[in-house]
C-alpha angles and dihedrals in degrees: 000000000000089000090056093047091049090051089053094048091049096043112076092194091059089056084078086073085089086076093064096072089037095059093040091053093043091052085063098041102040106019092162096057089096098164095048092045088049094052094043090047091056093046089049092051092057102066089038088058090048092051089046089055092055092051092045091050091054090052092044088055088061101035104034130247096286096058092033091056094047091051094050092048091049096050090041094052090054085077091058092042090052093047089047095048090051087049091049093053086052094050092240094144093156089058093048096048091047091051092050093050092039092052093054094048093042094051095044099043111018100036096039094041092051091047094052091044093049095045091043093053088061100034124040093222132001131201131205138170104279095197088080093051091051093048093048092044091051090049091049091050093051088049093050089052088051088052091053096050100074091048088054092056093042091058092061092068103206132154111287092020095139093053090046091052092051092048092047089048093052092047092048090050092058092045092052094048090049089052093049090052091052090049091057091046090051097046100037102033124014099031101015089134089070091059101049116138120252111256099245139088139085128273119238093235122249113011133197118271114256090243089059097036097058094051088044091054092049094046092047093048091054091049090048089053093050092047091044090056090053089046093056095045092055102034101079093052091043091050091055090050092048093045100246127142124238089246092053091046094052098037100045112008100044091037094053094045092046094051096045095106093052094045091055092056096040094051093046091049093050092051087054090050093250094132092155089067092044092049092045090052098045100043095030089057093046092052091045091054094050097041103033114013095045095045092046090051091053090052093042090053089071090063108029104025129081086242136357117285120224133205095246104126131188106272089238094056092049090047089055093048091046090051091047091051095048094046092048090050091054092044098051095041095091102046091227134093145184133189097263091059088057090048090056092054093052091048088057091049091048088054093055091044094052090046091053093044089058089061105103115252093241094056117119103171121150119282 
């Protein structure tokens, strides 16, 4: 415990942890101050993400980058799942679908691109195990095809079309979850030797003992969940005040805030030439969103939503996901990277963000 307190004292970013109790208290005292709560929630999530990164790195030292990346992606995606469930209960299906598509694009373009850029600025070239990139790209491509299928049926415009779309979405959800489970079995059990991390990279110095790291992970995850609930309650009103459309909020803002914990670890690992961990977090998280989180939300909508949610997305969102998947497949095929590759991924992400920002704040089209 003393080591954890010492880490907090000597890391200025972790001093922002003081905003965690502040935003929780303010949410009870001033629940109508949406814009202020939105800003404070974002600030509070940043140090929690940093603390989560320290704990995850300690576990990754014991388990290896593949399992460490999967663990970080899973814990990081809890934030997206919590935000999406709250939106499901409120019937904000546009926000849910935008956050799903946005999380996939943000993780595969922004997080991966920034990791390659930050690592490339310190090392001329970096290498990583390309087998992991190929697996995640294949899973993402399959998930994108699944997102296209309900729209293809809906375009036929036949009697009972709505029921057919919901039935197909539920069946696809089960199929995607099964594919994700088999992917884990393949990469972590039957063919785990193909996904072993390259033996290079720097250590981050002293890491937390595993006995402290695991309780820290659990505590921080709970705090992230609490702050995320405050965030989702305030984000819509704050977005209206700041002139942002629901599509931009879900696709960009919610996705970036939800991935803050994972980004902290991925960026730190890239700067230490541990690109296997960065790629595992970025693409592992994107594939987990597409093949696990999205299907689970479809099935949960039958129980917590005002009506079932389908997998019929706005064509523009599916197009962005497809582009991100194809670009990711090309980028990770070589197993080598340099800073310019990361910059290109960030430029593509910026194009998507600018396009979505141009949507008027009052727009409520399908996503």
